[in-house]
PDB file of C-alpha atoms in Angstrom:
ATOM      1  CA  UNK A  13     -19.438  -8.063 -14.518  1.00  0.00           C
ATOM      2  CA  UNK A  14     -17.469  -5.748 -16.816  1.00  0.00           C
ATOM      3  CA  UNK A  15     -15.318  -4.276 -13.996  1.00  0.00           C
ATOM      4  CA  UNK A  16     -14.364  -7.771 -12.836  1.00  0.00           C
ATOM      5  CA  UNK A  17     -13.490  -8.728 -16.409  1.00  0.00           C
ATOM      6  CA  UNK A  18     -11.377  -5.580 -16.760  1.00  0.00           C
ATOM      7  CA  UNK A  19      -9.574  -6.353 -13.510  1.00  0.00           C
ATOM      8  CA  UNK A  20      -8.891  -9.925 -14.616  1.00  0.00           C
ATOM      9  CA  UNK A  21      -7.549  -8.776 -17.995  1.00  0.00           C
ATOM     10  CA  UNK A  22      -5.345  -6.164 -16.299  1.00  0.00           C
ATOM     11  CA  UNK A  23      -3.905  -8.686 -13.846  1.00  0.00           C
ATOM     12  CA  UNK A  24      -3.309 -11.196 -16.639  1.00  0.00           C
ATOM     13  CA  UNK A  25      -1.548  -8.595 -18.794  1.00  0.00           C
ATOM     14  CA  UNK A  26       0.594  -7.555 -15.843  1.00  0.00           C
ATOM     15  CA  UNK A  27       1.615 -11.154 -15.200  1.00  0.00           C
ATOM     16  CA  UNK A  28       2.372 -11.857 -18.848  1.00  0.00           C
ATOM     17  CA  UNK A  29       4.159  -8.610 -19.717  1.00  0.00           C
ATOM     18  CA  UNK A  30       5.910  -8.127 -16.340  1.00  0.00           C
ATOM     19  CA  UNK A  31       6.371  -4.370 -16.745  1.00  0.00           C
ATOM     20  CA  UNK A  32       9.419  -2.744 -15.158  1.00  0.00           C
ATOM     21  CA  UNK A  33       8.912   0.258 -12.903  1.00  0.00           C
ATOM     22  CA  UNK A  34      11.379   3.065 -13.698  1.00  0.00           C
ATOM     23  CA  UNK A  35      13.836   3.716 -10.884  1.00  0.00           C
ATOM     24  CA  UNK A  36      12.689   7.322 -10.403  1.00  0.00           C
ATOM     25  CA  UNK A  37       9.079   6.136  -9.922  1.00  0.00           C
ATOM     26  CA  UNK A  38       9.791   3.463  -7.294  1.00  0.00           C
ATOM     27  CA  UNK A  39       9.409   5.713  -4.206  1.00  0.00           C
ATOM     28  CA  UNK A  40       5.960   6.788  -5.399  1.00  0.00           C
ATOM     29  CA  UNK A  41       4.505   3.404  -6.367  1.00  0.00           C
ATOM     30  CA  UNK A  42       3.613   2.128  -2.856  1.00  0.00           C
ATOM     31  CA  UNK A  43       1.971   5.439  -2.006  1.00  0.00           C
ATOM     32  CA  UNK A  44       0.011   5.390  -5.275  1.00  0.00           C
ATOM     33  CA  UNK A  45      -1.201   1.852  -4.576  1.00  0.00           C
ATOM     34  CA  UNK A  46      -2.374   2.785  -1.068  1.00  0.00           C
ATOM     35  CA  UNK A  47      -4.095   5.908  -2.415  1.00  0.00           C
ATOM     36  CA  UNK A  48      -5.868   3.830  -5.070  1.00  0.00           C
ATOM     37  CA  UNK A  49      -6.898   1.238  -2.470  1.00  0.00           C
ATOM     38  CA  UNK A  50      -8.426   4.013  -0.378  1.00  0.00           C
ATOM     39  CA  UNK A  51     -10.546   5.065  -3.354  1.00  0.00           C
ATOM     40  CA  UNK A  52     -11.519   1.443  -4.118  1.00  0.00           C
ATOM     41  CA  UNK A  53     -12.706   0.738  -0.575  1.00  0.00           C
ATOM     42  CA  UNK A  54     -14.520   4.082  -0.554  1.00  0.00           C
ATOM     43  CA  UNK A  55     -16.213   3.075  -3.808  1.00  0.00           C
ATOM     44  CA  UNK A  56     -17.266  -0.291  -2.390  1.00  0.00           C
ATOM     45  CA  UNK A  57     -18.682   1.452   0.677  1.00  0.00           C
ATOM     46  CA  UNK A  58     -20.555   3.975  -1.482  1.00  0.00           C
ATOM     47  CA  UNK A  59     -21.915   1.158  -3.628  1.00  0.00           C
ATOM     48  CA  UNK A  60     -23.241  -0.704  -0.599  1.00  0.00           C
ATOM     49  CA  UNK A  61     -24.828   2.504   0.679  1.00  0.00           C
ATOM     50  CA  UNK A  62     -26.436   3.086  -2.727  1.00  0.00           C
ATOM     51  CA  UNK A  63     -24.650   6.393  -3.406  1.00  0.00           C
ATOM     52  CA  UNK A  64     -21.934   5.234  -5.810  1.00  0.00           C
ATOM     53  CA  UNK A  65     -21.123   7.544  -8.708  1.00  0.00           C
ATOM     54  CA  UNK A  66     -18.630   6.324 -11.299  1.00  0.00           C
ATOM     55  CA  UNK A  67     -17.408   9.830 -12.160  1.00  0.00           C
ATOM     56  CA  UNK A  68     -16.684  10.588  -8.520  1.00  0.00           C
ATOM     57  CA  UNK A  69     -14.912   7.225  -8.217  1.00  0.00           C
ATOM     58  CA  UNK A  70     -12.573   7.925 -11.138  1.00  0.00           C
ATOM     59  CA  UNK A  71     -11.859  11.454  -9.922  1.00  0.00           C
ATOM     60  CA  UNK A  72     -11.242  10.069  -6.423  1.00  0.00           C
ATOM     61  CA  UNK A  73      -8.655   7.571  -7.633  1.00  0.00           C
ATOM     62  CA  UNK A  74      -6.861  10.133  -9.810  1.00  0.00           C
ATOM     63  CA  UNK A  75      -6.875  12.880  -7.189  1.00  0.00           C
ATOM     64  CA  UNK A  76      -5.823  10.549  -4.343  1.00  0.00           C
ATOM     65  CA  UNK A  77      -2.868   9.240  -6.348  1.00  0.00           C
ATOM     66  CA  UNK A  78      -1.895  12.706  -7.560  1.00  0.00           C
ATOM     67  CA  UNK A  79      -2.077  14.393  -4.143  1.00  0.00           C
ATOM     68  CA  UNK A  80      -0.295  11.531  -2.362  1.00  0.00           C
ATOM     69  CA  UNK A  81       2.424  11.534  -5.017  1.00  0.00           C
ATOM     70  CA  UNK A  82       2.842  15.303  -4.775  1.00  0.00           C
ATOM     71  CA  UNK A  83       3.163  15.101  -0.983  1.00  0.00           C
ATOM     72  CA  UNK A  84       5.875  12.456  -1.278  1.00  0.00           C
ATOM     73  CA  UNK A  85       7.620  14.452  -4.037  1.00  0.00           C
ATOM     74  CA  UNK A  86       7.556  17.572  -1.883  1.00  0.00           C
ATOM     75  CA  UNK A  87       8.922  15.572   1.052  1.00  0.00           C
ATOM     76  CA  UNK A  88      11.746  14.244  -1.108  1.00  0.00           C
ATOM     77  CA  UNK A  89      12.599  17.755  -2.280  1.00  0.00           C
ATOM     78  CA  UNK A  90      12.663  18.993   1.333  1.00  0.00           C
ATOM     79  CA  UNK A  91      14.708  16.022   2.527  1.00  0.00           C
ATOM     80  CA  UNK A  92      11.912  14.608   4.711  1.00  0.00           C
ATOM     81  CA  UNK A  93      10.453  12.149   2.213  1.00  0.00           C
ATOM     82  CA  UNK A  94      10.293   9.223   4.626  1.00  0.00           C
ATOM     83  CA  UNK A  95       8.371  11.209   7.223  1.00  0.00           C
ATOM     84  CA  UNK A  96       5.818  12.536   4.754  1.00  0.00           C
ATOM     85  CA  UNK A  97       5.476   9.091   3.164  1.00  0.00           C
ATOM     86  CA  UNK A  98       4.738   7.657   6.597  1.00  0.00           C
ATOM     87  CA  UNK A  99       2.177  10.376   7.195  1.00  0.00           C
ATOM     88  CA  UNK A 100       0.429   9.639   3.912  1.00  0.00           C
ATOM     89  CA  UNK A 101       0.387   5.905   4.663  1.00  0.00           C
ATOM     90  CA  UNK A 102      -1.046   6.495   8.147  1.00  0.00           C
ATOM     91  CA  UNK A 103      -3.799   8.832   6.947  1.00  0.00           C
ATOM     92  CA  UNK A 104      -4.806   6.660   4.001  1.00  0.00           C
ATOM     93  CA  UNK A 105      -4.517   3.526   6.139  1.00  0.00           C
ATOM     94  CA  UNK A 106      -6.945   5.005   8.653  1.00  0.00           C
ATOM     95  CA  UNK A 107      -9.369   5.831   5.854  1.00  0.00           C
ATOM     96  CA  UNK A 108      -9.059   2.309   4.440  1.00  0.00           C
ATOM     97  CA  UNK A 109      -9.745   0.696   7.811  1.00  0.00           C
ATOM     98  CA  UNK A 110     -12.663   3.070   8.406  1.00  0.00           C
ATOM     99  CA  UNK A 111     -14.189   2.096   5.065  1.00  0.00           C
ATOM    100  CA  UNK A 112     -13.596  -1.610   5.717  1.00  0.00           C
ATOM    101  CA  UNK A 113     -15.305  -1.280   9.115  1.00  0.00           C
ATOM    102  CA  UNK A 114     -18.315   0.426   7.451  1.00  0.00           C
ATOM    103  CA  UNK A 115     -18.432  -2.307   4.808  1.00  0.00           C
ATOM    104  CA  UNK A 116     -18.292  -4.978   7.507  1.00  0.00           C
ATOM    105  CA  UNK A 117     -21.088  -3.286   9.477  1.00  0.00           C
ATOM    106  CA  UNK A 118     -23.201  -3.054   6.347  1.00  0.00           C
ATOM    107  CA  UNK A 119     -22.667  -6.682   5.327  1.00  0.00           C
ATOM    108  CA  UNK A 120     -23.004  -8.175   8.806  1.00  0.00           C
ATOM    109  CA  UNK A 121     -25.616  -5.774  10.086  1.00  0.00           C
ATOM    110  CA  UNK A 122     -23.503  -4.998  13.152  1.00  0.00           C
TER     111      UNK A 122
END
């Protein structure tokens, strides 16, 4: 119940305050969101399998966002930012869909 309440408060604050993303951070925001979504779906899967650990979940979100951001930063420094961003999106997208498929199998028994 508390996580849902925290999510609702965070969404409400975001809607009310309408924070502005700094221009230098804009290329990294979509990658950070996808990295965080990967960790969230992994956490849901782990919870359904009965192996969820909150410390691992927090570390997973932080490390996913940090590593994905560093890859995109490195790509931007090398002049191949779009290609590395695409690579990160593909890899994390595959992980997200894999976790969603496992969640679906668990919930539907298929």
